[in-house]
Amino acid sequence: MSTKAQAEGGQRRRGPGRRPGRRPGAADTRGEILAAARKVFAAKGFDKATVRGIAREAGVDPALVHHYFDSKEGVFVAAMQLPADPGEVIPRILDGPREQTGFRLVRELLTITASPQAREPMMALMRTAMTNEQAVGMVREFLMQAILGRVITLAGVSPLRAEAAFAQLFGMMAMRYIVKLEPLATVEIDELAEVIGPAVQRYLFDD
Amino acid sequence: MSTKAQAEGGQRRRGPGRRPGRRPGAADTRGEILAAARKVFAAKGFDKATVRGIAREAGVDPALVHHYFDSKEGVFVAAMQLPADPGEVIPRILDGPREQTGFRLVRELLTITASPQAREPMMALMRTAMTNEQAVGMVREFLMQAILGRVITLAGVSPLRAEAAFAQLFGMMAMRYIVKLEPLATVEIDELAEVIGPAVQRYLFDD
């Protein structure tokens, strides 16, 4: 549900049982928090940004930030309009049958990013990280905490191997969606997952 | 020798038996051809650019372009100050013992790009390709012809697998040199080649 809400432009609030527009003005508050968060993350990076600092910038109580987004990571995912929350997706993928984890990971990533609307903010963030010294720090810190740190802990893999797997996935996204190499850019998701999944599998489990 | 000359800023002429400055004014002609080439490649892309068109833009005879750079690909490598000519490097790597090809490829790429001066123009091209619609076409066409086409032919690998291998290498470069994930950014070349080489090996030879 949160993924869908974000794909629809980040206009709706997250969380079970809440509906957009139930409380007048709530959507604006949420938008103001996200605008403040983008400012704070850009200025301080991910590590040094705090929910308290974001709340102060937005002129709201920190409890309201937690209410909408749970955590600093949740604020980042919503503020950058990422197509999915790594905190939900990664444990789910790593929790399935072990021998197909690489395949599942690649397929999930390609599915999440299949529609241009869903992936565009993430592509924009990738582009910015490639060209902007300050943005790269913010993205690096988020990657380490929200993605790589989780994979390292949950799969019991070394940091270097987790990063090699991530490098493979990043390169795949860049070649499919930005450089648009054919046939990689238009091949079916399952076919691409069959080719690249085993490489990711090997990094994570050495098989 | 050409690699060294380019690493020193592309001021010197390439080719066996020639030395910089032997003929007065030659360095300027070479520089003018390169400036013209950058203009033509940017405007037309790699496929549609011709040695004849570059010569016309530079106001010189096409034979002079061939004399300095051999081929259109040679002009591109020099104009973009790439740290090595794929036409020399790729056949050499693929020609060695088969079972270590992936390792050799990763190690060679990391060695060629080890110094910031040698890799910076290539990094700039990667960044531009990520953000500029016109540049990405030029880079894509060069990749297909000069790098992937060669690997597809020489290693007898499918285009999709060659592109998956390239995506892995591109992602590795981006994470090591641009995003600077630790430990991937500072680990020794041989250690990184031990981790990533087997993935490239599997793409190329399915083992």
CSV table of N, CA and C in Angstrom, one decimal, chain B residues 17 42 77 88 132 171 197:
chain,number,residue,atom,x,y,z
B,17,GLY,N,57.3,4.9,-34.0
B,17,GLY,CA,58.3,5.7,-34.7
B,17,GLY,C,58.2,7.2,-34.7
B,42,ALA,N,29.7,14.5,-30.8
B,42,ALA,CA,28.7,15.0,-29.9
B,42,ALA,C,27.4,15.3,-30.8
B,77,VAL,N,38.8,7.3,-29.1
B,77,VAL,CA,39.6,7.0,-27.9
B,77,VAL,C,40.5,8.1,-27.5
B,88,GLU,N,43.0,-2.7,-28.6
B,88,GLU,CA,44.3,-3.4,-28.2
B,88,GLU,C,44.1,-4.3,-27.0
B,132,ASN,N,23.0,12.9,-19.9
B,132,ASN,CA,22.8,13.7,-21.2
B,132,ASN,C,22.3,12.8,-22.3
B,171,GLY,N,29.1,-1.1,-13.0
B,171,GLY,CA,28.7,-0.9,-11.6
B,171,GLY,C,29.9,-0.9,-10.7
B,197,GLY,N,35.9,-11.2,-10.6
B,197,GLY,CA,36.3,-11.9,-11.8
B,197,GLY,C,35.5,-13.2,-12.1
